[in-house]
C-alpha cells in the first residue's frame, strides 16, 4: 500500500498554468471535450493556413484579435473573447490601446491577455517609429504625423508625449510624460525642461491627444505650450511644434499660427 509521502506528484493540468479564468485543460477531458479540443486545434491550423495563403489582411478584425490571443491561451477557443473585447471597446485599435484597468473589467481577461495585447500595441508603435528614427524629423514630417496618429489616437484618456531631439533634429528619446483624464493632463514646464537637460536635447516636439476626437486647441493647451516654450528658450532649447492628435487627424500649433 502506497503512503501519502510515496505518491507521485500530480502533473498540473494546462488550465492551472494559464491565465486565471482563461485556461483550458486536456489531461482529464471527456471524449466529447477532446473532440471539441481537436476541433479548436483544427480551426487554428485553418486560420494559419489562410494567413499564409491569402495574407493577414484577409482576416476580419475579430479574427486578427482571435489569432493574437492564441499566445495568451495556447489551446483555448479565443473567438468569444475577441468578439467580447471588440464589442466592449469598439475597434481593434481601441482594444490594443485600452488601459490595463479597463481591460481587466472584461470577463475572462487576465494578466496573460493584457500582456499579449500590450506587446502587440508596442510592436505597432515601434514599426511606425522606425520611419522617423535616425532621420531629421523635420524632413520626415508626414511620417511623424502618422506615428503620432498611430500611437496616440483612440485612447480613452489624455497622454502628453515629448519627442526629444538632438542638434540634427534626430530623435533621442520619445517619452510619455503624463497621463490624465478624458480632457485634462497636468504638465509641468520645469519637469519638461529638466528632462531635456538630462537627455542633452536641444529641441522638443510636444504631442498630446484629445480623446473627444476634436483637435481644436483649448486655452489651457495654448497657455501650457507658451509656458514650456518660455522655460525651454531660457536654456537654449527650441520647441519646434505642438501636435494635437484626434481620432482621425492631427493638427500642428505652428500650422495654426499659434507658435
Coordinates of C-alpha atoms in Angstrom, one line a residue:
X1 CA 0.0 0.0 0.0
X2 CA 1.4 3.4 -1.1
X3 CA 1.7 6.0 1.6
X4 CA 0.9 9.7 1.0
X5 CA 4.6 10.6 1.0
X6 CA 5.3 7.9 -1.7
X7 CA 2.6 9.1 -4.1
X8 CA 4.0 10.7 -7.2
X9 CA 3.3 14.4 -7.6
X10 CA 0.3 15.2 -9.8
X11 CA 1.2 16.9 -13.1
X12 CA -0.6 20.3 -13.2
X13 CA -3.3 20.5 -15.8
X14 CA -2.9 23.0 -18.5
X15 CA -5.7 25.2 -17.2
X16 CA -3.8 25.6 -13.9
X17 CA -0.8 27.1 -15.8
X18 CA -2.8 29.5 -18.0
X19 CA -4.0 32.9 -17.0
X20 CA -6.7 32.9 -14.3
X21 CA -10.1 32.4 -15.9
X22 CA -8.6 31.9 -19.4
X23 CA -7.2 28.4 -19.5
X24 CA -8.2 25.1 -20.8
X25 CA -7.1 21.6 -19.6
X26 CA -6.9 18.4 -21.5
X27 CA -5.5 15.7 -19.2
X28 CA -8.8 14.6 -17.7
X29 CA -11.0 15.6 -20.6
X30 CA -14.0 13.5 -21.5
X31 CA -14.2 12.1 -25.1
X32 CA -16.7 14.8 -26.0
X33 CA -14.3 17.5 -24.7
X34 CA -11.4 16.0 -26.5
X35 CA -13.5 16.1 -29.7
X36 CA -14.1 19.8 -29.2
X37 CA -10.4 20.4 -28.4
X38 CA -9.5 18.7 -31.7
X39 CA -11.9 21.0 -33.5
X40 CA -10.3 24.1 -31.9
X41 CA -6.8 23.0 -32.9
X42 CA -8.1 22.3 -36.4
X43 CA -9.6 25.7 -36.5
X44 CA -6.3 27.3 -35.6
X45 CA -4.5 25.4 -38.3
X46 CA -7.1 26.6 -40.9
X47 CA -6.6 30.2 -39.8
X48 CA -2.8 29.9 -40.0
X49 CA -3.2 28.4 -43.5
X50 CA -5.4 31.2 -44.5
X51 CA -2.9 33.8 -43.4
X52 CA -0.1 32.0 -45.2
X53 CA -2.1 31.6 -48.4
X54 CA -4.2 34.8 -48.5
X55 CA -2.3 37.1 -46.2
X56 CA -3.3 38.5 -42.8
X57 CA -5.2 41.3 -44.4
X58 CA -7.8 38.8 -45.5
X59 CA -8.8 38.4 -41.8
X60 CA -11.6 40.4 -40.1
X61 CA -10.6 42.4 -37.1
X62 CA -12.1 39.8 -34.7
X63 CA -10.0 37.1 -36.4
X64 CA -6.8 39.1 -36.1
X65 CA -7.5 39.6 -32.4
X66 CA -8.5 35.9 -32.1
X67 CA -5.2 34.8 -33.5
X68 CA -3.3 37.3 -31.3
X69 CA -4.9 35.8 -28.3
X70 CA -3.6 32.4 -29.2
X71 CA -0.5 33.4 -27.3
X72 CA -2.5 34.0 -24.2
X73 CA -4.3 30.7 -24.3
X74 CA -2.3 28.1 -26.2
X75 CA -5.3 25.7 -26.6
X76 CA -8.4 27.6 -25.8
X77 CA -11.2 29.0 -28.0
X78 CA -10.3 32.7 -28.3
X79 CA -13.0 33.8 -30.7
X80 CA -15.6 34.6 -28.0
X81 CA -13.2 36.8 -26.0
X82 CA -12.0 38.5 -29.2
X83 CA -15.6 39.4 -30.1
X84 CA -16.3 40.5 -26.5
X85 CA -13.3 42.8 -26.5
X86 CA -14.3 44.4 -29.8
X87 CA -17.9 44.8 -28.6
X88 CA -16.6 46.5 -25.3
X89 CA -14.1 48.9 -26.8
X90 CA -15.5 49.4 -30.3
X91 CA -12.4 48.8 -32.5
X92 CA -9.2 46.8 -32.8
X93 CA -7.2 49.9 -32.2
X94 CA -9.1 50.8 -29.0
X95 CA -8.7 47.2 -27.7
X96 CA -4.9 47.4 -28.1
X97 CA -4.7 50.9 -26.6
X98 CA -7.1 50.2 -23.7
X99 CA -5.6 50.8 -20.2
X100 CA -5.0 47.5 -18.3
X101 CA -7.5 48.5 -15.6
X102 CA -10.2 48.8 -18.3
X103 CA -9.2 45.5 -19.9
X104 CA -9.4 43.7 -16.6
X105 CA -13.1 44.5 -16.3
X106 CA -13.9 42.3 -19.3
X107 CA -14.8 38.8 -18.2
X108 CA -12.0 36.2 -18.8
X109 CA -9.3 38.8 -19.3
X110 CA -6.3 38.1 -17.0
X111 CA -2.6 39.0 -17.0
X112 CA -1.7 36.8 -20.0
X113 CA -4.3 38.5 -22.2
X114 CA -3.3 42.0 -21.1
X115 CA 0.4 41.3 -21.6
X116 CA -0.3 39.9 -25.1
X117 CA -2.3 43.0 -26.1
X118 CA 0.3 45.4 -24.7
X119 CA 3.1 43.7 -26.6
X120 CA 1.1 44.0 -29.8
X121 CA 0.5 47.6 -29.1
X122 CA 4.1 48.3 -28.5
X123 CA 5.1 46.4 -31.7
X124 CA 2.8 48.6 -33.7
X125 CA 4.3 51.7 -32.2
X126 CA 7.8 50.5 -32.9
X127 CA 7.1 49.8 -36.5
X128 CA 5.7 53.3 -37.0
X129 CA 8.6 54.9 -35.0
X130 CA 11.2 53.1 -37.2
X131 CA 10.1 55.5 -40.0
X132 CA 11.3 58.6 -38.1
X133 CA 14.4 57.2 -36.2
X134 CA 17.8 58.2 -37.3
X135 CA 16.4 60.8 -39.6
X136 CA 15.9 64.6 -39.5
X137 CA 12.3 64.6 -38.1
X138 CA 11.5 68.0 -39.6
X139 CA 12.3 66.4 -43.0
X140 CA 10.1 63.4 -42.3
X141 CA 7.0 65.3 -41.1
X142 CA 4.4 63.1 -42.7
X143 CA 5.9 60.0 -41.1
X144 CA 6.0 61.9 -37.8
X145 CA 2.3 62.7 -38.1
X146 CA 1.5 59.1 -38.9
X147 CA 3.5 57.9 -35.9
X148 CA 1.7 60.3 -33.6
X149 CA -1.7 59.3 -35.0
X150 CA -0.9 55.6 -34.6
X151 CA 0.5 55.9 -31.1
X152 CA -1.9 58.5 -29.6
X153 CA -5.3 58.2 -31.2
X154 CA -8.2 56.1 -29.9
X155 CA -7.1 56.4 -26.3
X156 CA -9.7 56.9 -23.5
X157 CA -7.6 59.4 -21.5
X158 CA -5.2 62.2 -22.4
X159 CA -1.5 61.4 -22.8
X160 CA 1.2 64.1 -23.0
X161 CA 4.2 62.9 -25.0
X162 CA 7.5 64.6 -25.8
X163 CA 9.9 63.9 -28.6
X164 CA 13.4 64.9 -27.5
X165 CA 15.8 65.8 -30.4
X166 CA 19.5 66.5 -30.8
X167 CA 21.1 69.3 -32.8
X168 CA 20.5 67.4 -36.0
X169 CA 16.8 67.0 -35.1
X170 CA 17.3 63.3 -34.7
X171 CA 15.2 61.5 -32.1
X172 CA 17.0 61.0 -28.8
X173 CA 14.0 59.8 -26.8
X174 CA 10.3 59.5 -27.1
X175 CA 8.5 59.6 -23.7
X176 CA 5.0 59.8 -22.3
X177 CA 5.5 62.4 -19.6
X178 CA 2.0 62.4 -18.1
X179 CA -1.4 60.8 -18.4
X180 CA -4.6 62.5 -17.2
X181 CA -8.3 62.3 -17.6
X182 CA -10.6 62.4 -20.6
X183 CA -10.0 66.1 -21.1
X184 CA -7.0 67.2 -19.0
X185 CA -3.4 66.4 -18.3
X186 CA -1.3 68.2 -15.8
X187 CA 2.1 69.2 -17.4
X188 CA 4.9 71.0 -15.5
X189 CA 7.2 73.0 -17.7
X190 CA 10.1 72.8 -15.2
X191 CA 9.9 68.9 -15.4
X192 CA 9.9 69.1 -19.2
X193 CA 13.0 71.2 -19.3
X194 CA 14.7 69.2 -16.6
X195 CA 14.3 66.0 -18.6
X196 CA 15.5 67.7 -21.8
X197 CA 18.7 68.7 -20.0
X198 CA 19.2 65.2 -18.6
X199 CA 19.0 63.8 -22.1
X200 CA 21.1 66.5 -23.7
X201 CA 18.3 67.5 -26.0
X202 CA 18.4 70.8 -27.9
X203 CA 14.9 70.7 -29.3
X204 CA 11.5 69.3 -28.5
X205 CA 8.2 68.4 -30.2
X206 CA 5.2 68.3 -27.9
X207 CA 2.4 65.9 -28.6
X208 CA -0.9 65.2 -26.8
X209 CA -4.2 63.6 -27.7
X210 CA -7.8 64.7 -27.3
X211 CA -9.9 61.6 -26.5
X212 CA -13.0 63.5 -27.7
X213 CA -11.6 63.5 -31.2
X214 CA -11.8 67.3 -31.6
X215 CA -8.3 68.6 -32.3
X216 CA -9.2 72.3 -31.5
X217 CA -6.6 73.6 -29.0
X218 CA -8.1 74.7 -25.7
X219 CA -7.0 77.9 -23.9
X220 CA -5.2 75.6 -21.4
X221 CA -3.3 73.9 -24.3
X222 CA -2.2 77.3 -25.6
X223 CA -1.2 78.6 -22.2
X224 CA 0.7 75.4 -21.3
X225 CA 2.6 75.5 -24.6
X226 CA 3.6 79.1 -24.1
X227 CA 4.9 78.3 -20.7
X228 CA 7.0 75.4 -21.9
X229 CA 8.4 77.4 -24.9
X230 CA 9.4 80.2 -22.4
X231 CA 11.1 77.8 -20.0
X232 CA 12.9 76.0 -22.8
X233 CA 14.0 79.1 -24.5
X234 CA 15.7 80.4 -21.4
X235 CA 18.1 77.3 -21.7
X236 CA 18.5 77.5 -25.5
X237 CA 16.2 74.6 -26.1
X238 CA 13.8 75.1 -29.0
X239 CA 10.2 73.8 -29.2
X240 CA 9.6 73.1 -32.8
X241 CA 5.9 72.4 -32.6
X242 CA 3.0 71.1 -30.5
X243 CA 0.8 68.4 -32.2
X244 CA -2.7 67.6 -31.0
X245 CA -4.0 64.1 -32.1
X246 CA -7.6 63.4 -32.6
X247 CA -9.3 60.2 -33.7
X248 CA -8.7 60.7 -37.4
X249 CA -6.4 63.7 -37.8
X250 CA -3.5 65.7 -36.2
X251 CA -3.1 69.5 -36.1
X252 CA 0.0 71.5 -35.6
X253 CA 0.3 74.6 -33.4
X254 CA 2.8 76.1 -35.9
X255 CA 0.5 75.5 -38.9
X256 CA -2.3 77.3 -37.0
X257 CA 0.0 80.2 -36.3
X258 CA 0.0 79.6 -32.5
X259 CA 3.8 79.3 -32.3

